[in-house]
Short mmCIF file of C-alpha atoms and ligand atoms in Angstrom, two decimals:
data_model
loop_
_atom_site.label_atom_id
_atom_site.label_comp_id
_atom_site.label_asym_id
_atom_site.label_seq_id
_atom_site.Cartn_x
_atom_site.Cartn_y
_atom_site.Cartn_z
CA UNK A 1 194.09 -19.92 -21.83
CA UNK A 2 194.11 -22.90 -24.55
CA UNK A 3 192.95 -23.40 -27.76
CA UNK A 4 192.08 -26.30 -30.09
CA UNK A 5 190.94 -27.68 -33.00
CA UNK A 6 188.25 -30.43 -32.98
CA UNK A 7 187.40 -32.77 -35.79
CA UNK A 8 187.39 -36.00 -37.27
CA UNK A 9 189.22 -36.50 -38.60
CA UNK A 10 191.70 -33.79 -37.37
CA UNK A 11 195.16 -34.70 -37.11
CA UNK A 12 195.65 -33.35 -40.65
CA UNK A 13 194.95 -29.79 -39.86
CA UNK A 14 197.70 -26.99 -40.87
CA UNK A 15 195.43 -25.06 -37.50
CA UNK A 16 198.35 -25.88 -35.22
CA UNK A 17 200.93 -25.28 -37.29
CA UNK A 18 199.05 -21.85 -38.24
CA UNK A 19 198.12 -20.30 -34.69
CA UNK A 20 201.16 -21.62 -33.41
CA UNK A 21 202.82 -19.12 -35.53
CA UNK A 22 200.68 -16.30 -35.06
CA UNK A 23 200.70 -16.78 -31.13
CA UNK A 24 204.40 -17.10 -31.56
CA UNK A 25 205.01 -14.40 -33.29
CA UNK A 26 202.64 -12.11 -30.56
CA UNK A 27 205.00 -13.39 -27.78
CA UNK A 28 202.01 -15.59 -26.56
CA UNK A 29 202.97 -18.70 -24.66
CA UNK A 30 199.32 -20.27 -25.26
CA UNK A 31 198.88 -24.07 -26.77
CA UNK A 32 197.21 -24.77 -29.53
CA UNK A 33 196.34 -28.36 -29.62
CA UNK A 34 194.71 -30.83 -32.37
CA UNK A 35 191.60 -32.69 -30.69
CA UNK A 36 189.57 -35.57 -32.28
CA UNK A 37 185.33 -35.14 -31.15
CA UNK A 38 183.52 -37.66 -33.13
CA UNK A 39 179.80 -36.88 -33.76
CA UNK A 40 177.80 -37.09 -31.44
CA UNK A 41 180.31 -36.06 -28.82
CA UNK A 42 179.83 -31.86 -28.50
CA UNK A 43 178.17 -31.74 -25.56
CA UNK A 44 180.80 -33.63 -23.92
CA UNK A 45 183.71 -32.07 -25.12
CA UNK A 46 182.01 -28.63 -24.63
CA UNK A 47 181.86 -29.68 -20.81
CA UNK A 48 185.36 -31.09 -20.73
CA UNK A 49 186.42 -27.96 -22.30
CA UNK A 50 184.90 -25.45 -19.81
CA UNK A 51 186.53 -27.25 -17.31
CA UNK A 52 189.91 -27.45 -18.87
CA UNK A 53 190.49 -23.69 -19.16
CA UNK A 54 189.77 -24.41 -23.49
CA UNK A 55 188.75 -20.88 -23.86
CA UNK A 56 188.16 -20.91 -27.82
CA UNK A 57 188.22 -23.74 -30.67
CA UNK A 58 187.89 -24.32 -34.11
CA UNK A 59 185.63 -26.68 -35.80
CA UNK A 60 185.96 -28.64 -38.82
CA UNK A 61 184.16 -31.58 -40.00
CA UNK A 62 181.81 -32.93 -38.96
CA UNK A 63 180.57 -30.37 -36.34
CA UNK A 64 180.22 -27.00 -38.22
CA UNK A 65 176.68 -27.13 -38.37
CA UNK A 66 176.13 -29.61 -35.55
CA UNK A 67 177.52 -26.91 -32.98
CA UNK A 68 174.83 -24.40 -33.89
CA UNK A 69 172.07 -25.60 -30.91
CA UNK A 70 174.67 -26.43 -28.12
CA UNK A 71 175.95 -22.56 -28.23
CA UNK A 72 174.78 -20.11 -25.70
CA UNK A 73 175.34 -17.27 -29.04
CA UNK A 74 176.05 -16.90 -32.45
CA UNK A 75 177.08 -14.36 -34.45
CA UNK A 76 174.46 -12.78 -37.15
CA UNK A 77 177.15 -13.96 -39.88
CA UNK A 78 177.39 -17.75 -38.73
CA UNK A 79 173.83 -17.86 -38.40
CA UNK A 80 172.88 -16.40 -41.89
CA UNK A 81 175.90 -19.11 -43.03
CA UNK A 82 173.98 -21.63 -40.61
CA UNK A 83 178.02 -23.19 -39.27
CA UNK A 84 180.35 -21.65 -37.30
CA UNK A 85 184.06 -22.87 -37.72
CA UNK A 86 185.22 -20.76 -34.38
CA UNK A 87 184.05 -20.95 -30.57
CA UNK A 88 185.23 -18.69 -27.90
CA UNK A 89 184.06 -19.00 -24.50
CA UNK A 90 183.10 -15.74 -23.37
CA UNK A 91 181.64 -14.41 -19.56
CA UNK A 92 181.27 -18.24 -19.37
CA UNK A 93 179.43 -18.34 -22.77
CA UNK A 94 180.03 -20.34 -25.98
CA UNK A 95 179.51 -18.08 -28.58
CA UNK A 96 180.22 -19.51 -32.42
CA UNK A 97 181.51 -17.06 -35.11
CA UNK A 98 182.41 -18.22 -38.83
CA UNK A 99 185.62 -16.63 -40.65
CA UNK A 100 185.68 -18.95 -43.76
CA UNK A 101 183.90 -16.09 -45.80
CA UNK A 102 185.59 -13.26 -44.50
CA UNK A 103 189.25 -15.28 -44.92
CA UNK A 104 188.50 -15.54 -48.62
CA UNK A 105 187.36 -11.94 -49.15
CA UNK A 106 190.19 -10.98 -47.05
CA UNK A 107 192.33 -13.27 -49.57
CA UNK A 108 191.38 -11.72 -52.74
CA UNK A 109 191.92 -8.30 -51.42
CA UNK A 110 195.81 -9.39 -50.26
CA UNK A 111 196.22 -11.44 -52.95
CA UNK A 112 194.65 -9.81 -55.71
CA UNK A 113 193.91 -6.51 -54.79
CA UNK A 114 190.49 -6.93 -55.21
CA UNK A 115 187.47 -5.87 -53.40
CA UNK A 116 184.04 -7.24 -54.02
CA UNK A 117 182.24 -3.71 -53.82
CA UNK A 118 180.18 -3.81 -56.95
CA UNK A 119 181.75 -7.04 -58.65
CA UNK A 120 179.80 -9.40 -60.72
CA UNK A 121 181.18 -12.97 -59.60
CA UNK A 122 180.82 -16.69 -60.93
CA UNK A 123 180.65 -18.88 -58.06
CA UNK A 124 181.51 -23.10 -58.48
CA UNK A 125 179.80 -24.91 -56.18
CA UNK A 126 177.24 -25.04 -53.32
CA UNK A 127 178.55 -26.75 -50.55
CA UNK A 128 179.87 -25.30 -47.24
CA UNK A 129 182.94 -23.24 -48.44
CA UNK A 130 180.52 -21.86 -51.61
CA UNK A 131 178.17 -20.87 -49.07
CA UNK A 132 180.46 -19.20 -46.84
CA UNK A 133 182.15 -17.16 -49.62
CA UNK A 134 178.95 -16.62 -51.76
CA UNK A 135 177.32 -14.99 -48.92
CA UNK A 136 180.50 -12.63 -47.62
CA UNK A 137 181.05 -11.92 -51.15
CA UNK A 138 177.05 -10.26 -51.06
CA UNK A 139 178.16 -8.78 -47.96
CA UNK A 140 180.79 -7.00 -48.85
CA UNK A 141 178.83 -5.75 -52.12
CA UNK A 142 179.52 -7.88 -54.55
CA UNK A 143 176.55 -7.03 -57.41
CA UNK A 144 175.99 -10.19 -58.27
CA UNK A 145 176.85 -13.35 -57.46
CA UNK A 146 175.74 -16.62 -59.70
CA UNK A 147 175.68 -19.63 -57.64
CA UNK A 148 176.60 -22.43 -59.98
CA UNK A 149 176.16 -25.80 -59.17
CA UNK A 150 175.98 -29.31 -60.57
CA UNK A 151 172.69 -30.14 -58.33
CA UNK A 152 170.79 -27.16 -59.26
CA UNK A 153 168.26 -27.23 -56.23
CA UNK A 154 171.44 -27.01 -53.88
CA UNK A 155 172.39 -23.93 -55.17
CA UNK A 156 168.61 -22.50 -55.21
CA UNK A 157 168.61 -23.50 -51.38
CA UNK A 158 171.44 -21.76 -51.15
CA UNK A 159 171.01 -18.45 -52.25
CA UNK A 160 167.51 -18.95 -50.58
CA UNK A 161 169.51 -17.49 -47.39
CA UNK A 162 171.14 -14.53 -48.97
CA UNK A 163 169.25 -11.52 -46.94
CA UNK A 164 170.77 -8.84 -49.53
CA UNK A 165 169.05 -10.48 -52.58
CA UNK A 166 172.37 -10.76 -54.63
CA UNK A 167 172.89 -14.20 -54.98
CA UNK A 168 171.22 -16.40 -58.57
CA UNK A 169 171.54 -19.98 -58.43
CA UNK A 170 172.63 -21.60 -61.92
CA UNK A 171 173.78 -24.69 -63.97
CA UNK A 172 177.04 -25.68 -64.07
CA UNK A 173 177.17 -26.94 -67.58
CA UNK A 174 179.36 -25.58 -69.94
CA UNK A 175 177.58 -23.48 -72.05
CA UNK A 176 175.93 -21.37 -68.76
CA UNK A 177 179.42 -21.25 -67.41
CA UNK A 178 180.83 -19.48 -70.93
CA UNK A 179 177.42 -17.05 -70.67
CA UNK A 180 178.20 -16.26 -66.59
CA UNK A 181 182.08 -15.96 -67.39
CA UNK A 182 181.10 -13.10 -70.13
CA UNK A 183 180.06 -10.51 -67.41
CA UNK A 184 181.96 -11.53 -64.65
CA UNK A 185 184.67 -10.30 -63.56
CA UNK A 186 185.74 -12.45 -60.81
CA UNK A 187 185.84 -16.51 -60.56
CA UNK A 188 185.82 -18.36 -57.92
CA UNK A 189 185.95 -22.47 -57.31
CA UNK A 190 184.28 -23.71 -54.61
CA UNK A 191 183.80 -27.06 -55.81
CA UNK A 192 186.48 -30.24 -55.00
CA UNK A 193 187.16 -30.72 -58.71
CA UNK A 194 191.14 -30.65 -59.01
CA UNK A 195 191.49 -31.08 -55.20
CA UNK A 196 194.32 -33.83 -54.23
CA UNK A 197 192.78 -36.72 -53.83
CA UNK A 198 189.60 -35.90 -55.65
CA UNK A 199 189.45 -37.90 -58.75
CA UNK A 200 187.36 -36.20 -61.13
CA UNK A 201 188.21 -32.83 -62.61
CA UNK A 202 186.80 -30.31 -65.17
CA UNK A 203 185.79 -31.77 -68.13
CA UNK A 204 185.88 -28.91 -70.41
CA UNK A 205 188.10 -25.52 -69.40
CA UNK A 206 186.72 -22.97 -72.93
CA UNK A 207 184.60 -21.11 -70.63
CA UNK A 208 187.67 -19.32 -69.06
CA UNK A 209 188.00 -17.76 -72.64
CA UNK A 210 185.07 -16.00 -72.10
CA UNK A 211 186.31 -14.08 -69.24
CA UNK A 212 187.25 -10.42 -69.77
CA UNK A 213 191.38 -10.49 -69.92
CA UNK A 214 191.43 -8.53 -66.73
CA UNK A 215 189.21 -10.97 -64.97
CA UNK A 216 190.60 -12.97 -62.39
CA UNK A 217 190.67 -16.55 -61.25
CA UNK A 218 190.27 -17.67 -57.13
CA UNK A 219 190.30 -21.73 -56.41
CA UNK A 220 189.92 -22.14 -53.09
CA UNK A 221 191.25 -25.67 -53.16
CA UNK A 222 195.14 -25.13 -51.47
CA UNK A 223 196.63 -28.93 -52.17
CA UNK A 224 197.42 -28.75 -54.98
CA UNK A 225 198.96 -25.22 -54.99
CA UNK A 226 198.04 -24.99 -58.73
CA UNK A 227 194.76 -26.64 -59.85
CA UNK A 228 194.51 -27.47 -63.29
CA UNK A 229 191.84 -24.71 -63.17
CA UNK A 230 194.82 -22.15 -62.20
CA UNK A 231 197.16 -23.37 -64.46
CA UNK A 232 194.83 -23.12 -67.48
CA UNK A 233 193.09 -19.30 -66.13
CA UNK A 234 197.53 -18.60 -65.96
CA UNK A 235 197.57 -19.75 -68.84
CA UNK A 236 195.02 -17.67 -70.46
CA UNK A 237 196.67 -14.14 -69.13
CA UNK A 238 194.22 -14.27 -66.07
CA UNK A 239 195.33 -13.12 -62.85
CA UNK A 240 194.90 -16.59 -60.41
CA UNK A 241 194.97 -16.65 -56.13
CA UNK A 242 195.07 -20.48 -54.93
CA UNK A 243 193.31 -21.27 -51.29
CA UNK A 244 196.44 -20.74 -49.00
CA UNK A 245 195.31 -17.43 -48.22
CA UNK A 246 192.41 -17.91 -47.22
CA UNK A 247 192.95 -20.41 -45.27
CA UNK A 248 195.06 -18.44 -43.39
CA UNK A 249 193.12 -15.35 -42.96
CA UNK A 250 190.63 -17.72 -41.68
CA UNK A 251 192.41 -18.54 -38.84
CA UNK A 252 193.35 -14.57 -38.30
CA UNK A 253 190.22 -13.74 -38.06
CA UNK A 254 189.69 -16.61 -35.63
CA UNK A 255 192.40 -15.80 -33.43
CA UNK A 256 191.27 -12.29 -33.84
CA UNK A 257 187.60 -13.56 -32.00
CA UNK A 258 190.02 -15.88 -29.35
CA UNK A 259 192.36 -12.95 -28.11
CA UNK A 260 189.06 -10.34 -28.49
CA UNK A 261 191.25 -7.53 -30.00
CA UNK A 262 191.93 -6.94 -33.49
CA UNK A 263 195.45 -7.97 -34.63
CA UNK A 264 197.88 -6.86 -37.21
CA UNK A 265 196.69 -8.75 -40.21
CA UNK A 266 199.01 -8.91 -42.42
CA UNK A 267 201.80 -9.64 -40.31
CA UNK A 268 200.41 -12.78 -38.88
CA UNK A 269 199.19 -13.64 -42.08
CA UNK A 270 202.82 -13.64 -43.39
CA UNK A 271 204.15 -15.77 -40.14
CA UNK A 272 201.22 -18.34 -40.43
CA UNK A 273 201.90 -18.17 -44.34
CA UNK A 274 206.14 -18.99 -43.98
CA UNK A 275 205.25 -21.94 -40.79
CA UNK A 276 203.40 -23.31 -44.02
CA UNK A 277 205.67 -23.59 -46.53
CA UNK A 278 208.42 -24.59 -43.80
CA UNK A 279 206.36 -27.17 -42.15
P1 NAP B 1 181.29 -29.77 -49.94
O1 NAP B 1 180.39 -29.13 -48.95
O2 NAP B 1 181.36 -31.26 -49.97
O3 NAP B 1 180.86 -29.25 -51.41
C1 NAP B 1 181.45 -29.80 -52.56
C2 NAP B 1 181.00 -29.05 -53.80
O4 NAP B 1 181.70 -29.58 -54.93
C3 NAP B 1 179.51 -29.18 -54.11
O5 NAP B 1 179.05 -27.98 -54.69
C4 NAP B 1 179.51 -30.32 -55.13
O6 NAP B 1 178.39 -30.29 -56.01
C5 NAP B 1 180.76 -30.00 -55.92
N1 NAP B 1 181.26 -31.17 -56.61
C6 NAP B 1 181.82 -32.28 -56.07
N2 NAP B 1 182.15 -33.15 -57.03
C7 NAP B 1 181.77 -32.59 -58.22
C8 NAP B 1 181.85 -33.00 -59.58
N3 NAP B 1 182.38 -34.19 -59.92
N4 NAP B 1 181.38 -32.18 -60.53
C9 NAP B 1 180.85 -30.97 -60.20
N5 NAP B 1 180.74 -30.53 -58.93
C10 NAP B 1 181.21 -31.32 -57.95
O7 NAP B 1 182.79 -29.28 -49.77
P2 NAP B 1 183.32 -27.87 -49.16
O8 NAP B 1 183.60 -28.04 -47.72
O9 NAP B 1 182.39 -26.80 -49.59
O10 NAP B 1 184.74 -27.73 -49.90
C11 NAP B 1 184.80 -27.44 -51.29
C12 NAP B 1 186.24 -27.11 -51.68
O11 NAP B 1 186.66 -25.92 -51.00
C13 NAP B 1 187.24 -28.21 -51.30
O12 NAP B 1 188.11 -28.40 -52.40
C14 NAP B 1 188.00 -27.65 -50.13
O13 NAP B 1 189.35 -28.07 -50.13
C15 NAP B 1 187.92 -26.14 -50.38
N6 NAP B 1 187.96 -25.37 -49.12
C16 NAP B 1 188.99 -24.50 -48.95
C17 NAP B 1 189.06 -23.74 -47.79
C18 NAP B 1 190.21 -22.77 -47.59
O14 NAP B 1 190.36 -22.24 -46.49
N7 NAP B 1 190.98 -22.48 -48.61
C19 NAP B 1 188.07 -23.86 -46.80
C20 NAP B 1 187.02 -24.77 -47.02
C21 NAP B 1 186.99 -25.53 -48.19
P3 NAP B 1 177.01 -31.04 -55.64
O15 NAP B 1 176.28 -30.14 -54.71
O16 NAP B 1 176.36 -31.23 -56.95
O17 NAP B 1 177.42 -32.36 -54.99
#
């Protein structure tokens, strides 16, 4: 058995560092390597890989939607996402799952304690995290979810695909982020303002005042550990849960699909979670 992670680019992933904690910790002398695929290149590594013994992978960019036709399956929830982040190779089958949505519900329930079931949410953002997380969140019965986005018609496509009829694509201007924040109880940034690197930011933070005081604050965004969204939502008295976690119940989930058994979730969550913060 061997696992990767393809990308590009890819050397940058925390995946190795991540499974190779989780496999450690379940006694599991399996490698986990870091492999760059430029587009264009699937069906060639997908061949190399079957005949490597690669039994599962990850996928980052570019190839999360680009994998879709070369699978022989995919999961209902990867194809209602329309990416998959996960392979496994299965009775000699590539089948694609995606965990990014289920990670971040998974995340606010460890982290926060909270579970979507009947949750009215403002969602930032409409790219591929928003989608992922917008859609689990309906999923896992979340009442309503408001789709926010700075290019309106991306977040109308978006919530196009949402089966369960929960998702409502708005602005993202400040004024419909104050009305959304009134009745929500949950917020969650999907967009890359605040990420390292990224070098614009939110112009205008008031609308976390309109949050109830028990509502909390979710950034996905992991690098920084505190976004200047966090800081201001701590700040306010609102409870706040940065990216890590999901990230890393991402990749539980994923090694959940590799090894085909469920695992002890927590537990490799913690072990992926201290490789982290040691590495
Ligand atoms: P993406 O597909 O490129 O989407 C980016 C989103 O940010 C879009 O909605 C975009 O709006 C919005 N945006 C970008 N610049 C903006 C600006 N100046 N003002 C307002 N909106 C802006 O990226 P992604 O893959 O979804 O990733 C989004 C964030 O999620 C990143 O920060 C990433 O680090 C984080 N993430 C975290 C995890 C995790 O495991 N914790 C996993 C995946 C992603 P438009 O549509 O208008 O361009």
């Amino acid at each position: 058995m061997k696992l990767q992670v393809i990308g590009d680019p890819v050397l940058h992933s925390k995946s190795s560092v991540i499974h190779g904690a989780m496999l450690g910790l379940l006694g599991l002398d399996v490698p986990y390597t870091a492999h760059v695929v430029r587009r264009g290149e699937l069906p060639d590594y997908l061949r190399w890989a079957r005949d490597n013994g690669v039994t599962g992978f990850n996928a980052t960019m570019p190839h999360k939607e680009d994998l879709l036709p070369l699978l022989d399956g995919i999961d209902p929830a990867a194809q209602t996402v329309g990416a998959v982040n996960t392979v496994c190779l299965r009775d000699g089958k590539w089948i694609g799952f995606s965990t990014d949505g289920g990670g971040a519900v998974a995340a606010l329930e460890d982290g926060l304690g909270i579970g979507p079931a009947g949750l009215t949410v403002a969602l930032l953002g409409a790219g591929g995290a928003a989608k992922a997380v917008a859609l689990a969140l309906a999923q896992a019965g979340a009442a309503r979810v408001y789709v926010c986005n700075r290019t309106l018609a991306r977040a109308e496509e978006l919530c196009a695909h949402d089966p369960l009829g929960r998702l409502a694509p708005a602005a993202f201007d400040v004024d419909t982020l104050t009305a959304l924040a009134e009745t929500s109880q949950l917020l969650v940034n999907c967009t890359n303002l605040g990420m390292a690197g990224c070098d614009h930011q939110f112009e205008d933070f008031s609308f976390l005042e309109a949050l109830p005081r028990d509502a909390a604050v979710f950034d996905a965004i992991y690098h920084p550990a505190e976004t200047e969204l966090l800081s201001q939502a701590r700040r306010r008295g609102l409870k706040t849960l940065n990216g890590l976690p999901m990230l890393v119940n991402q990749a539980v989930l994923a090694l959940e699909h590799f090894l085909d058994r469920p695992l002890e979730r927590p537990a490799m969550a913690e072990a992926a979670t201290a490789a982290l913060n040691y590495n």
